Amino acid sequence: MDVVLFGLAVLAWAWTWRSAPLHYVDAIPGWMVTIDPWVGAVGCLALWWRRRFPILLGVAMVLVLALASTGLGAALVAVLTVAVHRNWLPATLVTVLHLVPSLLFGYENPPPGVTRWAYLTLILLMYLVPLGWGIAVRARRELIANLRREVDRARDEHRQRLAGARRAERERIAREMHDVLAHRISLISVHAGALAYRTTQADAGAGAPLKPGEVGGAIEVIRDNARQALVELGDVLAVLRPERGDRNDVEQPDPEAGTAEQSAPHRSAPQPRLADIFRLVQEAQAAGQRVAFEMVCAPGAAESLRPAVQRTVYRTVQEGLTNARKHAGQTEVTVRVEVDPGSGVVATISNPLPPADARRRLADSSPRSAADLPGAGAGLTGLAERLALDGGTIEHGVVGGTFRLCTRLPWPA
């Protein structure tokens, strides 16, 4: 574009010089005729700095045009440059600086055979066309720049949504792994700790040795829970395995498609429901935990609940039993689940806190029991996040020597 505009200015300079003498040659002094081509040539050469100093060049061209008619092409290019690279106001002011002396001179010296108003109109168009063209070019460039910024902003927002989807999926998987592993490993730890404690007592002569049936029963429970933990862990991690031929379904999730659990449910095993809570309680009882369980469910209410809500209730009971097993020893745990379309779904898990001396004996006598299981302390936090997704609430704390965990889920509309 620089070469094209410079070439047009040089063509206008050569054509004007060749057309000399012009019709107004008698109205100007002779020295102006002498310097005309040289001043016009300087104006053309100055166009190579038009992008760096557009306004300065546009003002300087007023002086060039006042001394040399051969600088008309360069002056028009300067007007166009100011309109392209600056706002409309400075471009208009520079154009007016050119127009006023040109119109005054044209009014006084019209060419022969052309009316004065026709000549003035021609001069006006010569400047207004580059001004309008330059303003249009600048507006188009600004539009394209704005569109590019919008695209960049949309791309950044899309990346943020993808990052949020990945983070939400990682948190969901972490919650599932915590719920599954904490429950199973606590069962394994209880039985392993009991075996270790009974063996230590027998070796010290402070207790009866274990019978083969007791050892076999404990080992069988440990084996079954270890196998079940592996199965449930595999179900949780299944959402991380890309399908054959598509290795990007998890690395780049679609934020509009929801979580991997929603978009690819066929890759996971059936998720726990309300009916599985009874099996969960039986497993805890088989591990030696004292559990009193009661479910109050309106006819047909359980079947109408969404699977996600049923799974949240199941995880609530699982978390409550796991915490009681880890921190409350052999105290009895009361589990009550109420399912009613009028009041929603309420799950309550409570257990009396063991006395301080009992807790101390539990920690001292069972160094490998569930009482000493390490944990991140994120079980109730993850449960609260689960409930928040479905509009539920959670309450937990000690009231009158009893730890009580209560969750409430509204009935789906």
Coordinates of C-alpha atoms in Angstrom, one line a residue:
M1 CA 0.0 0.0 0.0
D2 CA 2.9 2.4 0.7
V3 CA 4.3 1.7 -2.7
V4 CA 1.0 2.1 -4.4
L5 CA 0.2 5.5 -2.7
F6 CA 3.7 6.7 -3.3
G7 CA 3.4 5.7 -7.0
L8 CA 0.1 7.6 -7.4
A9 CA 1.6 10.7 -5.8
V10 CA 4.6 10.5 -8.2
L11 CA 2.3 10.1 -11.2
A12 CA 0.3 13.1 -10.1
W13 CA 3.6 15.0 -9.7
A14 CA 4.8 14.0 -13.2
W15 CA 1.4 14.8 -14.8
T16 CA 1.2 18.2 -13.2
W17 CA 4.8 19.1 -14.1
R18 CA 4.2 17.9 -17.7
S19 CA 1.0 20.0 -18.0
A20 CA 2.9 23.2 -17.1
P21 CA 2.3 26.1 -17.6
L22 CA -1.0 25.9 -15.7
H23 CA -3.8 28.3 -16.2
Y24 CA -3.0 30.3 -13.1
V25 CA 0.7 30.8 -13.9
D26 CA 0.2 34.5 -14.3
A27 CA -1.2 34.8 -10.8
I28 CA 1.9 33.5 -9.0
P29 CA 5.5 34.9 -8.9
G30 CA 8.1 33.3 -11.2
W31 CA 10.3 31.9 -8.4
M32 CA 7.3 29.7 -7.4
V33 CA 7.2 28.2 -10.9
T34 CA 10.9 27.4 -10.6
I35 CA 10.8 25.6 -7.3
D36 CA 7.4 23.9 -7.9
P37 CA 8.7 20.5 -9.1
W38 CA 11.4 20.3 -6.5
V39 CA 9.1 21.1 -3.6
G40 CA 6.6 18.6 -5.0
A41 CA 9.3 15.9 -5.2
V42 CA 10.2 16.6 -1.5
G43 CA 6.5 16.2 -0.6
C44 CA 6.3 12.8 -2.4
L45 CA 9.5 11.6 -0.7
A46 CA 8.1 12.6 2.7
L47 CA 5.2 10.1 2.2
W48 CA 7.6 7.3 3.4
W49 CA 7.2 8.7 6.9
R50 CA 3.5 9.0 6.7
R51 CA 2.7 6.2 9.2
R52 CA 5.1 7.5 11.8
F53 CA 4.1 11.2 11.7
P54 CA 0.6 11.3 10.0
I55 CA -0.6 14.6 11.5
L56 CA 2.7 16.4 11.2
L57 CA 3.0 15.3 7.6
G58 CA -0.6 16.4 6.9
V59 CA 0.0 19.9 8.2
A60 CA 3.4 20.1 6.4
M61 CA 1.6 19.3 3.1
V62 CA -0.4 22.5 3.5
L63 CA 2.8 24.4 3.0
V64 CA 4.0 22.1 0.2
L65 CA 0.7 22.6 -1.7
A66 CA 0.9 26.4 -1.1
L67 CA 4.3 26.5 -2.9
A68 CA 3.9 23.7 -5.5
S69 CA 1.0 22.4 -7.5
T70 CA 2.9 19.2 -8.2
G71 CA 2.4 18.3 -4.5
L72 CA -1.4 17.8 -4.9
G73 CA -1.1 14.1 -5.1
A74 CA 1.1 13.9 -2.0
A75 CA -1.3 16.2 -0.1
L76 CA -4.3 14.0 -0.9
V77 CA -2.3 10.9 0.3
A78 CA -1.5 12.8 3.5
V79 CA -5.2 13.5 4.1
L80 CA -6.0 9.9 3.6
T81 CA -3.2 8.8 6.0
V82 CA -4.4 11.0 8.8
A83 CA -8.0 9.7 8.4
V84 CA -6.8 6.1 8.5
H85 CA -4.4 6.4 11.4
R86 CA -6.1 9.0 13.6
N87 CA -9.7 9.7 14.8
W88 CA -12.1 11.6 12.7
L89 CA -11.6 14.9 14.5
P90 CA -7.9 15.5 13.8
A91 CA -8.5 14.1 10.3
T92 CA -11.3 16.6 9.7
L93 CA -9.1 19.5 11.0
V94 CA -6.2 18.6 8.7
T95 CA -8.6 18.4 5.8
V96 CA -10.1 21.8 6.6
L97 CA -6.5 23.2 6.7
H98 CA -6.1 22.0 3.1
L99 CA -9.6 22.9 1.9
V100 CA -9.7 26.6 3.0
P101 CA -6.7 27.9 1.0
S102 CA -7.5 25.6 -1.9
L103 CA -11.1 26.8 -2.1
L104 CA -10.0 30.5 -1.8
F105 CA -7.4 30.1 -4.5
G106 CA -9.8 28.1 -6.7
Y107 CA -12.5 30.7 -6.3
E108 CA -10.1 33.5 -7.5
N109 CA -8.5 31.4 -10.3
P110 CA -11.0 29.1 -12.0
P111 CA -9.7 27.4 -15.2
P112 CA -11.0 28.7 -18.5
G113 CA -14.1 27.0 -19.7
V114 CA -15.1 25.8 -16.2
T115 CA -17.6 27.6 -14.0
R116 CA -16.3 28.8 -10.6
W117 CA -18.8 26.6 -8.6
A118 CA -18.0 23.5 -10.7
Y119 CA -14.3 24.0 -9.9
L120 CA -15.0 24.5 -6.2
T121 CA -17.1 21.4 -6.2
L122 CA -14.3 19.5 -7.8
I123 CA -11.8 20.7 -5.2
L124 CA -14.2 19.8 -2.4
L125 CA -14.6 16.3 -3.7
M126 CA -10.8 15.9 -4.1
Y127 CA -10.4 16.2 -0.4
L128 CA -13.7 14.7 0.9
V129 CA -13.2 11.5 -1.0
P130 CA -9.8 10.7 0.7
L131 CA -11.2 11.8 4.1
G132 CA -14.3 9.6 3.8
W133 CA -12.3 6.7 2.4
G134 CA -9.8 6.9 5.3
I135 CA -12.5 7.1 7.9
A136 CA -14.2 4.1 6.4
V137 CA -10.9 2.1 6.4
R138 CA -10.2 3.1 10.0
A139 CA -13.8 2.0 11.0
R140 CA -13.4 -1.3 9.3
R141 CA -10.0 -1.9 11.0
E142 CA -11.5 -1.1 14.4
L143 CA -14.4 -3.4 13.7
I144 CA -12.0 -6.3 12.8
A145 CA -9.9 -5.5 15.9
N146 CA -13.0 -5.6 18.1
L147 CA -14.1 -8.9 16.5
R148 CA -10.6 -10.4 17.1
R149 CA -10.8 -9.2 20.8
E150 CA -14.2 -10.7 21.1
V151 CA -12.9 -14.0 19.7
D152 CA -9.9 -13.9 22.0
R153 CA -12.2 -13.2 24.9
A154 CA -14.6 -16.0 23.9
R155 CA -11.6 -18.3 23.6
D156 CA -10.3 -17.4 27.0
E157 CA -13.8 -17.9 28.5
H158 CA -14.0 -21.2 26.8
R159 CA -10.6 -22.3 28.2
Q160 CA -11.8 -21.1 31.7
R161 CA -15.0 -23.2 31.3
L162 CA -13.0 -26.2 30.3
A163 CA -10.7 -25.7 33.3
G164 CA -13.7 -25.3 35.5
A165 CA -15.3 -28.5 34.0
R166 CA -12.0 -30.4 34.6
R167 CA -11.7 -29.1 38.1
A168 CA -15.3 -30.0 38.9
E169 CA -14.8 -33.5 37.5
R170 CA -11.7 -34.0 39.5
E171 CA -13.5 -32.8 42.7
R172 CA -16.4 -35.1 41.9
I173 CA -14.0 -38.1 41.4
A174 CA -12.1 -37.2 44.5
R175 CA -15.3 -37.2 46.5
E176 CA -16.3 -40.6 45.1
M177 CA -12.9 -42.1 45.9
H178 CA -13.0 -40.7 49.4
D179 CA -16.5 -42.1 50.1
V180 CA -15.7 -45.5 48.6
L181 CA -12.2 -46.0 50.0
A182 CA -12.8 -44.5 53.5
H183 CA -15.7 -46.8 54.1
R184 CA -14.1 -50.0 52.9
I185 CA -10.7 -49.3 54.4
S186 CA -12.2 -48.5 57.7
L187 CA -13.9 -51.9 57.7
I188 CA -10.6 -53.6 56.9
S189 CA -8.8 -51.6 59.5
V190 CA -11.3 -52.5 62.2
H191 CA -10.9 -56.2 61.6
A192 CA -7.1 -56.0 61.1
G193 CA -6.8 -54.0 64.3
A194 CA -8.9 -56.4 66.2
L195 CA -6.8 -59.4 65.0
A196 CA -3.6 -57.5 66.0
Y197 CA -4.9 -56.5 69.4
R198 CA -6.3 -60.0 70.2
T199 CA -3.0 -61.6 69.2
T200 CA -0.9 -59.1 71.3
Q201 CA -3.1 -59.8 74.3
A202 CA -2.8 -63.5 73.8
D203 CA 1.0 -63.3 73.5
A204 CA 1.1 -61.3 76.7
G205 CA -1.1 -63.8 78.5
A206 CA -3.8 -61.2 79.1
G207 CA -6.4 -62.8 76.9
A208 CA -7.6 -66.0 75.3
P209 CA -5.9 -66.9 72.0
L210 CA -7.9 -66.5 68.8
K211 CA -9.9 -69.4 67.6
P212 CA -9.4 -70.6 64.0
G213 CA -13.0 -69.7 63.2
E214 CA -12.6 -66.2 64.5
V215 CA -9.4 -65.7 62.5
G216 CA -11.0 -67.2 59.4
G217 CA -14.1 -65.0 59.8
A218 CA -12.0 -61.8 60.2
I219 CA -9.8 -62.7 57.2
E220 CA -12.9 -63.4 55.1
V221 CA -14.4 -60.0 55.9
I222 CA -11.0 -58.3 55.2
R223 CA -10.8 -60.2 51.9
D224 CA -14.3 -59.4 50.8
N225 CA -14.0 -55.7 51.7
A226 CA -10.7 -55.4 49.9
R227 CA -12.2 -57.0 46.8
Q228 CA -15.2 -54.7 47.0
A229 CA -13.0 -51.7 47.4
L230 CA -11.1 -52.6 44.3
V231 CA -14.4 -53.1 42.4
E232 CA -15.8 -49.7 43.6
L233 CA -12.6 -47.9 42.9
G234 CA -12.6 -49.3 39.4
D235 CA -16.1 -48.0 38.9
V236 CA -15.1 -44.6 40.0
L237 CA -12.0 -44.5 37.8
A238 CA -13.9 -45.8 34.8
V239 CA -14.9 -42.2 34.0
L240 CA -11.2 -41.4 33.5
R241 CA -10.5 -44.0 30.9
P242 CA -11.0 -42.7 27.3
E243 CA -13.1 -44.9 25.0
R244 CA -11.3 -46.7 22.2
G245 CA -10.5 -44.4 19.4
D246 CA -11.2 -41.3 21.5
R247 CA -8.5 -40.2 23.9
N248 CA -9.7 -36.7 24.3
D249 CA -13.1 -37.2 25.8
V250 CA -11.8 -36.7 29.3
E251 CA -8.8 -34.5 28.6
Q252 CA -11.0 -31.9 26.9
P253 CA -14.5 -32.2 28.3
D254 CA -17.4 -30.2 26.9
P255 CA -18.6 -27.8 29.5
E256 CA -22.0 -27.8 27.9
A257 CA -22.3 -31.5 28.1
G258 CA -22.0 -31.7 31.9
T259 CA -19.8 -34.1 33.8
A260 CA -18.4 -37.3 32.5
E261 CA -20.9 -39.1 34.7
Q262 CA -23.7 -37.5 32.7
S263 CA -22.2 -37.7 29.2
A264 CA -20.9 -41.3 29.4
P265 CA -22.9 -43.2 31.9
H266 CA -22.4 -46.5 30.1
R267 CA -18.8 -46.6 31.2
S268 CA -19.7 -46.9 34.9
A269 CA -21.3 -49.6 37.0
P270 CA -24.8 -48.9 38.4
Q271 CA -24.6 -46.3 41.1
P272 CA -25.9 -46.9 44.6
R273 CA -29.6 -46.1 45.4
L274 CA -31.8 -45.9 48.4
A275 CA -32.4 -49.7 48.3
D276 CA -28.6 -50.2 48.7
I277 CA -28.5 -48.5 52.1
F278 CA -29.9 -51.6 53.8
R279 CA -26.9 -53.6 52.3
L280 CA -24.6 -50.9 53.5
V281 CA -25.9 -51.2 57.0
Q282 CA -25.6 -55.0 56.9
E283 CA -22.0 -54.8 55.9
A284 CA -21.3 -52.5 58.9
Q285 CA -23.1 -54.8 61.2
A286 CA -21.2 -57.8 59.8
A287 CA -18.0 -55.9 60.6
G288 CA -19.1 -55.7 64.3
Q289 CA -20.5 -52.1 64.2
R290 CA -23.7 -51.7 66.2
V291 CA -26.2 -50.0 63.9
A292 CA -30.0 -49.3 64.4
F293 CA -31.5 -48.6 61.0
E294 CA -34.9 -47.2 60.1
M295 CA -36.2 -46.1 56.7
V296 CA -39.5 -44.3 56.4
C297 CA -40.5 -44.0 52.8
A298 CA -43.8 -43.0 51.3
P299 CA -45.2 -45.6 48.8
G300 CA -43.6 -45.1 45.4
A301 CA -41.5 -42.1 46.6
A302 CA -38.1 -43.8 46.3
E303 CA -38.7 -44.8 42.6
S304 CA -39.5 -41.2 41.7
L305 CA -36.3 -39.8 43.0
R306 CA -33.5 -38.9 40.6
P307 CA -30.5 -41.3 40.8
A308 CA -28.2 -38.5 41.8
V309 CA -30.4 -37.7 44.8
Q310 CA -30.5 -41.3 45.9
R311 CA -26.7 -41.6 45.5
T312 CA -26.3 -38.5 47.7
V313 CA -28.4 -40.0 50.5
Y314 CA -26.5 -43.3 50.2
R315 CA -23.2 -41.4 50.5
T316 CA -24.5 -39.5 53.5
V317 CA -25.2 -42.7 55.4
Q318 CA -21.9 -44.2 54.3
E319 CA -20.0 -41.1 55.5
G320 CA -21.8 -41.2 58.8
L321 CA -21.1 -44.9 59.4
T322 CA -17.4 -44.4 58.4
N323 CA -17.0 -41.5 60.8
A324 CA -18.7 -43.3 63.7
R325 CA -16.5 -46.4 63.1
K326 CA -13.3 -44.2 63.1
H327 CA -14.1 -42.0 66.0
A328 CA -16.8 -43.5 68.2
G329 CA -15.5 -47.1 68.8
Q330 CA -18.3 -49.6 69.5
T331 CA -21.0 -47.1 70.4
E332 CA -24.4 -47.7 68.7
V333 CA -25.1 -45.7 65.6
T334 CA -28.7 -44.8 64.8
V335 CA -29.5 -44.3 61.1
R336 CA -32.9 -42.9 60.0
V337 CA -33.9 -42.0 56.5
E338 CA -37.2 -40.3 55.7
V339 CA -38.4 -40.0 52.2
D340 CA -41.6 -38.0 51.7
P341 CA -42.7 -35.8 48.8
G342 CA -44.0 -33.2 51.3
S343 CA -40.8 -32.7 53.4
G344 CA -38.2 -34.0 51.0
V345 CA -35.4 -36.5 51.9
V346 CA -34.0 -36.3 55.4
A347 CA -31.1 -38.6 56.5
T348 CA -30.0 -38.6 60.1
I349 CA -27.0 -40.5 61.6
S350 CA -26.3 -40.1 65.3
N351 CA -24.1 -41.8 67.9
P352 CA -23.2 -41.1 71.5
L353 CA -19.7 -40.0 72.0
P354 CA -17.6 -42.4 74.0
P355 CA -16.2 -41.1 77.3
A356 CA -12.8 -39.5 77.3
D357 CA -11.2 -42.5 79.0
A358 CA -12.8 -44.9 76.5
R359 CA -11.5 -42.9 73.6
R360 CA -8.1 -42.9 75.2
R361 CA -8.2 -46.7 75.7
L362 CA -9.3 -47.1 72.1
A363 CA -6.4 -45.1 70.8
D364 CA -3.9 -46.8 73.1
S365 CA -5.0 -50.3 72.6
S366 CA -5.7 -50.2 68.9
P367 CA -2.9 -48.4 67.2
R368 CA -3.8 -49.9 63.8
S369 CA -7.6 -49.6 64.2
A370 CA -10.0 -47.3 62.5
A371 CA -9.5 -44.8 65.3
D372 CA -6.1 -43.9 63.9
L373 CA -6.9 -44.0 60.2
P374 CA -5.4 -40.9 58.5
G375 CA -7.8 -38.6 56.7
A376 CA -7.9 -35.3 55.0
G377 CA -10.9 -34.2 57.0
A378 CA -12.7 -33.5 53.7
G379 CA -15.5 -36.1 54.0
L380 CA -18.1 -33.7 55.4
T381 CA -16.9 -30.9 53.2
G382 CA -17.3 -33.1 50.1
L383 CA -20.7 -34.2 51.4
A384 CA -21.7 -30.6 51.7
E385 CA -20.7 -29.9 48.1
R386 CA -22.8 -32.9 47.0
L387 CA -25.8 -31.6 48.8
A388 CA -25.3 -28.0 47.5
L389 CA -25.5 -29.3 43.9
D390 CA -29.0 -30.6 44.6
G391 CA -30.1 -27.6 46.7
G392 CA -29.7 -29.5 50.0
T393 CA -28.3 -28.6 53.4
I394 CA -26.2 -30.3 56.0
E395 CA -26.0 -30.0 59.8
H396 CA -23.5 -31.7 62.1
G397 CA -22.2 -31.3 65.6
V398 CA -22.3 -32.5 69.1
V399 CA -25.5 -32.0 71.1
G400 CA -25.9 -33.4 74.6
G401 CA -23.0 -35.8 74.2
T402 CA -24.3 -37.2 70.9
F403 CA -22.8 -36.5 67.5
R404 CA -25.5 -35.9 65.0
L405 CA -25.2 -35.6 61.2
C406 CA -28.4 -34.5 59.4
T407 CA -28.9 -33.8 55.7
R408 CA -31.9 -32.5 54.0
L409 CA -32.7 -32.6 50.3
P410 CA -35.7 -30.8 48.8
W411 CA -38.2 -32.9 46.8
P412 CA -37.5 -32.5 43.1
A413 CA -40.1 -30.3 41.3

